[in-house]
Structures are given as C-alpha cells and as structure tokens.
C-alpha cells in the first residue's frame, strides 16, 4: 500500500479534472496506509490556510483597533515606532523560538508533507547564505524548512540561526510584521542581508532568489529558474564572507496549477506590468478547496523535498570585480545544477522536463 501511495503522490496533473481525481486517489491511499489520521486533516488544512490569511487578519484587527478612539493613544505611537524607529526586521531581533516550534507549523509540514534533506554538514564557525529555488507560488518549502522548526532545522544544522527574507513592504503592515519578526524573518534588502550576516559566525539568511518573476514559471513537473542575471546574492556573500548554500525544493512547483501565461500572452504582459508597478505579481492559480478537491485556492497535497547542498566558499572582498562576481556565480550555478542531477530521479521521477535556467 505504501508503494501505491507514493506512486499516486508523484503523478503530475495535466488538468483540473485529472488533479481532482488524483487527489482523491492520494487521500484514499494515504488514509488506508494509516499515514494521515482523519482527525488531523482539518488541522493541517487550517495550518495552510492560516499562512495566507494571516496578513489580512492582522490588518483587520489593526483597523478595528483604529476605530476605537481611546486606543489611539496606543495605536498612533505604535505606527510611528513602526515607520521611524524599529529595525528588528533589518538586524534580526525579537526572534521567538517558541513560535517557531508551534504545532501550527508541524501541521503545515504534514499537509504536503515537507521534508528538509541535509546533504552536507555546516560548521557554525561561518555565516551562510541559503539560496532557495524555485520560488513557486508561495514558497511553502522555504517557509516551513527555514522559517520554523517543523522540519528539524536546528537538529540538522546545530549552531546555525536562519533568517528567511521577504519583501520589505511586509514589515510595513501593522501586527503582521510582528508575527514575521517573531519567526525570525527579515527584509530582503542589501542592508538587512549584510547586517544579519555580519552579526557573526553561525548566522544565516535564506533568500528565494528567483522572486516574483520566477513565480510566473511555476508549473507542475517543470523547474524553470530565474538565475542567469541574479548575482546580487553572490555579491552579498562575497562582501560578508558568507558561504553560499544551494537549496532545491523538489515539488514546490507541483502544488498549484497556473493559468497559461506563456511569454507573449496578454496575461503575461499584464503580470509584468503589475510587477514593474507594485514590485510583486499575481499568478492566476487553481488549487483544491478547503472542503472539496475540484477547485479552490488551497494547494494540492504534493510532497516537497527541500534538498540543501554543500557550502560553496567564495572570495571575501568588499568590492568584488565583475570577473570575480561572474566566476563565483558560475560556480554556484554549476553546483546547483549538480545538486539537481544528484537528486532528480529520487525526488522528481515523473518530471515533464529537466531543470532550465530561463532568465
């Protein structure tokens, strides 16, 4: 039965109808094998739902507080503090380990499930820059593996303190920013990257290198990465003396079906306009429902294997030349490609095509 479960899980959807039928078979196989107790399934779904709902919930609570005049004595100073004083999201302060170990993230991990695979030891005598690929639609693999202890990060990398970096605009959202900061998140800005890595040995940042552009290429069975011209993360590593750690999230692209937005289509043109204007884009996606499988915004339950490679030492220099930057970037790309080759047959046996660097 376990073999049938794995076979069902690894099938790649070709349409929404096929996806619904596949999900039904997966559920039956897993439940029959006793791997996903029925009582825990609603909690797993709620854990996933909470991650997408949290920014809206926090903003709703904030506006509710703003509607109560006696609370303005608290709300106004808080907003001023956010805008002009607090720098926790830049230097990595106010991390709460109890929140990172919350059962919510265990249920989030079990929903897919998500596994963090260590392929090499990282000594806590250096800073590290984990570069995560692909972005996918939401990046659940990065959030769960590095933004919480659900996948056992501290046990696998003792002495390493990870900070997942996200858009700086997220830290302008009252209350929601406190949630992210407590999980150890920071802003994906050069200032924040260097500040966290310069805190000393054992500190690490996690950057989803492909960003919004790469999310537009997130399709089941494919792994198209935006990396050819993305060299800023390599420059940060060179300036701070951090080792680069390539990370591949096998299955990250399999959890949603995306509308056809090939280069040259009107949808792709519109998404590019939104990205240039707002700094982020809006993929048109189809998933499963909260209580049904045919249609909705919940991700499909597909395994995600987050494979972290061996560290790559780069020259430590405050002002890297173009030649030094290109050489270090080339070594990183080669190491990432080799990481894919070493694990593709185990974690992506039913892929449609192999890894491509498209931009």
Short mmCIF file of C-alpha atoms in Angstrom, two decimals:
data_model
loop_
_atom_site.label_atom_id
_atom_site.label_comp_id
_atom_site.label_asym_id
_atom_site.label_seq_id
_atom_site.Cartn_x
_atom_site.Cartn_y
_atom_site.Cartn_z
CA UNK A 1 0.00 0.00 0.00
CA UNK A 2 2.87 2.36 0.75
CA UNK A 3 4.16 1.83 -2.76
CA UNK A 4 0.76 2.68 -4.26
CA UNK A 5 0.63 5.82 -2.10
CA UNK A 6 3.99 7.03 -3.34
CA UNK A 7 3.04 6.36 -6.95
CA UNK A 8 -0.16 8.34 -6.60
CA UNK A 9 1.57 11.22 -4.88
CA UNK A 10 4.19 11.63 -7.57
CA UNK A 11 1.80 11.83 -10.55
CA UNK A 12 1.84 15.22 -12.24
CA UNK A 13 -1.53 16.84 -13.02
CA UNK A 14 -2.48 17.56 -16.61
CA UNK A 15 -5.80 19.27 -15.94
CA UNK A 16 -8.00 20.37 -13.11
CA UNK A 17 -10.24 17.29 -13.54
CA UNK A 18 -7.25 14.95 -13.54
CA UNK A 19 -5.90 16.76 -10.49
CA UNK A 20 -9.12 16.27 -8.52
CA UNK A 21 -9.18 12.56 -9.34
CA UNK A 22 -5.50 12.25 -8.48
CA UNK A 23 -6.06 13.97 -5.14
CA UNK A 24 -8.90 11.54 -4.35
CA UNK A 25 -6.62 8.57 -5.03
CA UNK A 26 -3.84 10.09 -2.94
CA UNK A 27 -6.17 10.64 0.01
CA UNK A 28 -7.51 7.09 -0.17
CA UNK A 29 -4.05 5.58 -0.41
CA UNK A 30 -2.58 7.62 2.43
CA UNK A 31 -5.54 7.12 4.73
CA UNK A 32 -5.57 3.38 4.04
CA UNK A 33 -1.88 3.25 4.92
CA UNK A 34 -2.62 5.00 8.20
CA UNK A 35 -0.24 7.85 7.45
CA UNK A 36 -2.68 10.75 7.77
CA UNK A 37 -5.24 10.36 10.60
CA UNK A 38 -8.58 11.77 9.55
CA UNK A 39 -8.85 13.88 12.71
CA UNK A 40 -5.64 15.73 11.83
CA UNK A 41 -6.58 16.61 8.25
CA UNK A 42 -8.72 19.64 9.19
CA UNK A 43 -5.90 20.94 11.37
CA UNK A 44 -3.43 20.54 8.52
CA UNK A 45 -5.73 22.45 6.17
CA UNK A 46 -6.23 25.21 8.73
CA UNK A 47 -2.47 25.49 9.20
CA UNK A 48 -2.02 26.10 5.47
CA UNK A 49 -5.00 28.46 5.37
CA UNK A 50 -3.59 30.47 8.29
CA UNK A 51 -0.42 31.35 6.37
CA UNK A 52 -2.36 33.01 3.56
CA UNK A 53 -4.94 34.53 5.88
CA UNK A 54 -2.58 36.00 8.48
CA UNK A 55 -1.79 39.35 6.78
CA UNK A 56 -5.48 40.05 6.17
CA UNK A 57 -6.44 39.02 9.69
CA UNK A 58 -3.76 41.23 11.22
CA UNK A 59 -4.82 44.22 9.14
CA UNK A 60 -8.48 43.66 10.06
CA UNK A 61 -7.58 43.64 13.76
CA UNK A 62 -5.48 46.78 13.32
CA UNK A 63 -8.30 48.70 11.61
CA UNK A 64 -10.67 47.54 14.33
CA UNK A 65 -8.31 48.99 16.93
CA UNK A 66 -8.12 52.22 14.93
CA UNK A 67 -11.91 52.52 15.10
CA UNK A 68 -11.80 52.75 18.91
CA UNK A 69 -10.74 56.34 19.85
CA UNK A 70 -9.48 55.52 23.37
CA UNK A 71 -6.94 53.16 21.80
CA UNK A 72 -5.42 55.88 19.64
CA UNK A 73 -3.01 56.62 22.48
CA UNK A 74 -1.53 53.20 21.75
CA UNK A 75 -2.10 52.92 18.01
CA UNK A 76 -0.51 56.25 16.98
CA UNK A 77 2.79 55.72 18.87
CA UNK A 78 2.90 52.16 17.53
CA UNK A 79 2.61 53.36 13.92
CA UNK A 80 5.32 55.97 14.49
CA UNK A 81 7.54 53.30 16.04
CA UNK A 82 7.00 51.04 13.02
CA UNK A 83 7.78 53.72 10.46
CA UNK A 84 10.70 55.50 12.09
CA UNK A 85 12.21 53.53 14.96
CA UNK A 86 12.02 49.75 14.83
CA UNK A 87 14.77 47.97 12.90
CA UNK A 88 14.22 44.39 14.10
CA UNK A 89 13.47 43.24 10.54
CA UNK A 90 16.84 44.62 9.42
CA UNK A 91 19.10 43.32 12.19
CA UNK A 92 17.18 40.17 13.12
CA UNK A 93 15.94 40.91 16.64
CA UNK A 94 12.94 39.66 18.70
CA UNK A 95 13.03 36.10 17.40
CA UNK A 96 10.73 33.77 19.38
CA UNK A 97 11.76 30.12 19.35
CA UNK A 98 8.50 29.01 20.98
CA UNK A 99 6.59 30.35 17.98
CA UNK A 100 8.94 28.67 15.50
CA UNK A 101 8.21 25.39 17.32
CA UNK A 102 4.45 25.91 17.28
CA UNK A 103 2.30 22.87 16.35
CA UNK A 104 0.81 25.02 13.59
CA UNK A 105 3.95 24.53 11.51
CA UNK A 106 4.04 20.81 12.20
CA UNK A 107 0.54 20.57 10.73
CA UNK A 108 1.67 22.76 7.84
CA UNK A 109 4.55 20.38 7.18
CA UNK A 110 2.33 17.31 7.35
CA UNK A 111 -0.25 18.73 4.94
CA UNK A 112 2.02 18.23 1.91
CA UNK A 113 4.28 16.75 3.53
CA UNK A 114 7.55 18.72 3.52
CA UNK A 115 10.98 17.24 4.24
CA UNK A 116 14.31 19.03 4.77
CA UNK A 117 17.17 16.93 3.37
CA UNK A 118 20.70 17.71 4.57
CA UNK A 119 23.46 16.59 2.21
CA UNK A 120 26.44 18.21 3.95
CA UNK A 121 27.44 19.42 7.39
CA UNK A 122 27.58 23.16 8.05
CA UNK A 123 30.01 24.18 10.76
CA UNK A 124 28.77 27.05 12.95
CA UNK A 125 32.04 28.95 12.57
CA UNK A 126 30.91 30.87 9.48
CA UNK A 127 27.91 32.83 8.20
CA UNK A 128 25.83 31.22 5.46
CA UNK A 129 23.57 32.38 2.66
CA UNK A 130 20.99 29.74 1.71
CA UNK A 131 19.69 30.38 -1.82
CA UNK A 132 16.32 28.67 -2.29
CA UNK A 133 14.92 27.57 -5.66
CA UNK A 134 12.27 27.65 -7.03
CA UNK A 135 10.05 30.42 -5.74
CA UNK A 136 6.88 28.51 -6.59
CA UNK A 137 3.64 30.34 -5.89
CA UNK A 138 4.11 30.88 -2.15
CA UNK A 139 7.37 29.16 -1.21
CA UNK A 140 5.97 26.75 1.37
CA UNK A 141 9.16 24.71 1.33
CA UNK A 142 11.30 27.67 2.38
CA UNK A 143 8.81 28.89 4.99
CA UNK A 144 8.41 25.52 6.68
CA UNK A 145 12.03 24.33 6.46
CA UNK A 146 13.77 27.56 7.48
CA UNK A 147 11.05 29.78 8.98
CA UNK A 148 10.09 27.21 11.61
CA UNK A 149 11.43 24.14 13.37
CA UNK A 150 8.81 21.85 11.83
CA UNK A 151 11.41 20.13 9.63
CA UNK A 152 14.06 19.97 12.37
CA UNK A 153 16.42 22.66 11.10
CA UNK A 154 18.27 23.15 14.41
CA UNK A 155 18.78 19.40 14.83
CA UNK A 156 20.19 19.09 11.31
CA UNK A 157 22.25 22.28 11.44
CA UNK A 158 23.18 22.84 15.10
CA UNK A 159 24.57 26.27 15.87
CA UNK A 160 23.09 27.87 12.73
CA UNK A 161 20.43 30.60 13.10
CA UNK A 162 18.40 31.09 9.88
CA UNK A 163 16.53 34.24 8.86
CA UNK A 164 14.11 33.91 5.95
CA UNK A 165 13.99 37.15 3.96
CA UNK A 166 10.88 38.56 2.33
CA UNK A 167 9.64 41.82 0.80
CA UNK A 168 10.29 44.87 2.95
CA UNK A 169 6.69 46.01 2.38
CA UNK A 170 5.53 43.13 4.60
CA UNK A 171 7.16 44.88 7.54
CA UNK A 172 5.07 47.99 6.99
CA UNK A 173 1.92 46.02 7.83
CA UNK A 174 0.98 46.52 11.50
CA UNK A 175 0.78 43.37 13.65
CA UNK A 176 1.61 41.08 10.73
CA UNK A 177 5.18 42.37 10.85
CA UNK A 178 5.41 41.30 14.50
CA UNK A 179 4.40 37.78 13.50
CA UNK A 180 7.08 37.60 10.82
CA UNK A 181 9.75 39.12 13.07
CA UNK A 182 8.95 36.60 15.81
CA UNK A 183 9.56 33.80 13.29
CA UNK A 184 12.98 35.27 12.50
CA UNK A 185 12.02 36.78 9.15
CA UNK A 186 13.76 39.86 7.78
CA UNK A 187 13.69 42.20 4.81
CA UNK A 188 15.25 41.10 1.56
CA UNK A 189 17.30 44.28 1.18
CA UNK A 190 21.05 44.65 0.86
CA UNK A 191 21.19 46.48 4.20
CA UNK A 192 19.34 43.71 6.04
CA UNK A 193 21.26 40.90 4.31
CA UNK A 194 24.62 42.32 5.28
CA UNK A 195 23.53 43.33 8.80
CA UNK A 196 22.37 39.80 9.62
CA UNK A 197 25.38 38.08 8.10
CA UNK A 198 27.79 40.43 9.87
CA UNK A 199 26.33 39.53 13.27
CA UNK A 200 28.88 36.76 13.46
CA UNK A 201 29.54 33.08 12.75
CA UNK A 202 26.53 30.80 12.72
CA UNK A 203 24.12 33.39 11.36
CA UNK A 204 22.39 32.60 8.09
CA UNK A 205 19.93 34.21 5.73
CA UNK A 206 17.58 32.45 3.33
CA UNK A 207 16.79 34.17 0.03
CA UNK A 208 14.32 32.91 -2.57
CA UNK A 209 16.46 34.13 -5.43
CA UNK A 210 14.01 33.91 -8.35
CA UNK A 211 11.47 36.22 -6.74
CA UNK A 212 8.20 37.27 -8.31
CA UNK A 213 9.47 36.72 -11.86
CA UNK A 214 10.16 33.06 -11.17
CA UNK A 215 6.70 32.52 -9.69
CA UNK A 216 5.26 33.08 -13.17
CA UNK A 217 7.10 29.94 -14.32
CA UNK A 218 5.80 27.72 -11.51
CA UNK A 219 4.16 24.76 -13.25
CA UNK A 220 3.81 21.12 -12.20
CA UNK A 221 6.59 18.87 -13.45
CA UNK A 222 8.81 21.78 -14.55
CA UNK A 223 11.72 23.61 -12.92
CA UNK A 224 12.44 26.83 -14.82
CA UNK A 225 14.68 29.10 -12.75
CA UNK A 226 15.35 32.83 -12.97
CA UNK A 227 19.05 32.92 -12.17
CA UNK A 228 21.17 33.92 -15.15
CA UNK A 229 21.31 37.60 -14.20
CA UNK A 230 20.59 37.24 -10.46
CA UNK A 231 24.01 37.96 -8.96
CA UNK A 232 23.15 40.25 -6.05
CA UNK A 233 23.04 37.38 -3.56
CA UNK A 234 26.53 36.29 -4.65
CA UNK A 235 27.81 39.83 -4.13
CA UNK A 236 26.33 39.88 -0.62
CA UNK A 237 28.08 36.60 0.20
CA UNK A 238 31.40 37.93 -1.07
CA UNK A 239 31.10 41.20 0.86
CA UNK A 240 30.25 39.46 4.14
CA UNK A 241 32.43 36.37 3.84
CA UNK A 242 29.43 34.04 3.87
CA UNK A 243 29.38 30.62 2.24
CA UNK A 244 26.69 30.01 -0.38
CA UNK A 245 24.41 27.02 0.15
CA UNK A 246 22.30 25.95 -2.87
CA UNK A 247 18.83 24.66 -1.99
CA UNK A 248 16.31 22.97 -4.29
CA UNK A 249 12.67 22.50 -3.31
CA UNK A 250 11.64 19.47 -5.36
CA UNK A 251 7.85 19.58 -5.67
CA UNK A 252 7.49 23.29 -4.86
CA UNK A 253 6.06 23.90 -8.34
CA UNK A 254 3.67 20.94 -8.18
CA UNK A 255 1.20 22.23 -5.60
CA UNK A 256 -0.75 24.60 -7.87
CA UNK A 257 -1.88 24.63 -11.50
CA UNK A 258 -1.22 28.00 -13.12
CA UNK A 259 -3.16 29.60 -15.96
CA UNK A 260 -1.45 29.66 -19.33
CA UNK A 261 0.78 32.74 -19.21
CA UNK A 262 3.43 31.95 -21.79
CA UNK A 263 5.74 34.76 -22.85
CA UNK A 264 3.83 36.88 -25.38
CA UNK A 265 0.35 36.23 -23.99
CA UNK A 266 -1.86 39.07 -22.76
CA UNK A 267 -1.82 37.59 -19.25
CA UNK A 268 1.97 37.54 -19.13
CA UNK A 269 2.05 41.16 -20.34
CA UNK A 270 -0.40 42.19 -17.62
CA UNK A 271 1.52 40.33 -14.91
CA UNK A 272 4.74 42.03 -15.96
CA UNK A 273 3.07 45.44 -15.79
CA UNK A 274 1.83 44.70 -12.26
CA UNK A 275 5.28 43.51 -11.20
CA UNK A 276 7.01 46.61 -12.51
CA UNK A 277 4.45 48.88 -10.83
CA UNK A 278 3.97 47.17 -7.45
CA UNK A 279 7.10 45.08 -7.05
CA UNK A 280 5.17 41.81 -6.93
CA UNK A 281 2.97 39.89 -9.31
CA UNK A 282 -0.26 37.90 -9.12
CA UNK A 283 -0.13 34.40 -10.63
CA UNK A 284 -3.55 33.08 -11.68
CA UNK A 285 -3.70 29.73 -9.93
CA UNK A 286 -6.04 26.80 -9.39
CA UNK A 287 -5.79 24.51 -6.40
CA UNK A 288 -8.17 22.48 -4.29
CA UNK A 289 -10.94 23.68 -2.00
CA UNK A 290 -10.88 23.70 1.78
CA UNK A 291 -13.58 21.01 1.89
CA UNK A 292 -13.54 19.64 -1.66
CA UNK A 293 -10.94 18.73 -4.26
CA UNK A 294 -12.26 20.05 -7.56
CA UNK A 295 -11.49 23.76 -7.35
CA UNK A 296 -10.16 26.31 -4.87
CA UNK A 297 -7.15 28.24 -3.64
CA UNK A 298 -5.69 25.66 -1.27
CA UNK A 299 -2.52 23.96 -2.55
CA UNK A 300 -2.68 20.36 -3.70
CA UNK A 301 -1.15 17.88 -1.28
CA UNK A 302 2.11 17.01 -3.00
CA UNK A 303 5.36 16.14 -1.22
CA UNK A 304 8.03 18.84 -1.17
CA UNK A 305 11.62 17.71 -0.61
CA UNK A 306 13.88 20.63 0.32
CA UNK A 307 17.43 19.50 -0.50
CA UNK A 308 20.25 21.67 0.86
CA UNK A 309 23.63 21.20 -0.81
CA UNK A 310 27.21 21.60 0.33
CA UNK A 311 28.53 25.09 1.16
CA UNK A 312 30.39 26.98 -1.56
CA UNK A 313 33.28 29.16 -0.42
CA UNK A 314 33.57 32.45 -2.31
CA UNK A 315 36.27 35.14 -2.08
CA UNK A 316 35.77 37.58 0.79
CA UNK A 317 36.06 41.08 -0.62
CA UNK A 318 34.14 44.30 -0.01
CA UNK A 319 34.42 45.35 -3.64
CA UNK A 320 34.27 42.29 -5.90
CA UNK A 321 35.20 42.88 -9.52
CA UNK A 322 32.91 41.83 -12.36
CA UNK A 323 35.25 38.94 -13.15
CA UNK A 324 35.25 37.72 -9.54
CA UNK A 325 31.48 38.01 -9.34
CA UNK A 326 30.94 36.13 -12.60
CA UNK A 327 33.33 33.37 -11.55
CA UNK A 328 31.61 32.87 -8.17
CA UNK A 329 28.17 33.00 -9.78
CA UNK A 330 29.24 30.42 -12.36
CA UNK A 331 30.45 28.05 -9.66
CA UNK A 332 27.18 28.46 -7.81
CA UNK A 333 25.09 27.71 -10.91
CA UNK A 334 27.20 24.62 -11.64
CA UNK A 335 26.79 23.38 -8.05
CA UNK A 336 23.04 23.93 -8.19
CA UNK A 337 22.78 22.03 -11.47
CA UNK A 338 24.79 19.15 -9.98
CA UNK A 339 22.54 19.11 -6.90
CA UNK A 340 19.59 18.70 -9.24
CA UNK A 341 21.25 15.89 -11.20
CA UNK A 342 22.12 14.03 -7.99
CA UNK A 343 18.54 14.02 -6.68
CA UNK A 344 16.16 14.39 -9.62
CA UNK A 345 15.46 10.68 -10.07
CA UNK A 346 14.63 10.24 -6.40
CA UNK A 347 12.53 13.36 -5.84
CA UNK A 348 11.25 14.18 -9.36
CA UNK A 349 10.87 10.83 -11.17
CA UNK A 350 7.79 11.92 -13.13
CA UNK A 351 9.09 15.32 -14.21
CA UNK A 352 7.96 16.71 -17.54
CA UNK A 353 11.38 18.15 -18.28
CA UNK A 354 14.66 18.83 -16.51
CA UNK A 355 15.99 21.93 -14.83
CA UNK A 356 16.32 25.00 -17.07
CA UNK A 357 17.82 28.43 -16.45
CA UNK A 358 15.41 30.56 -18.48
CA UNK A 359 16.27 34.11 -17.43
#
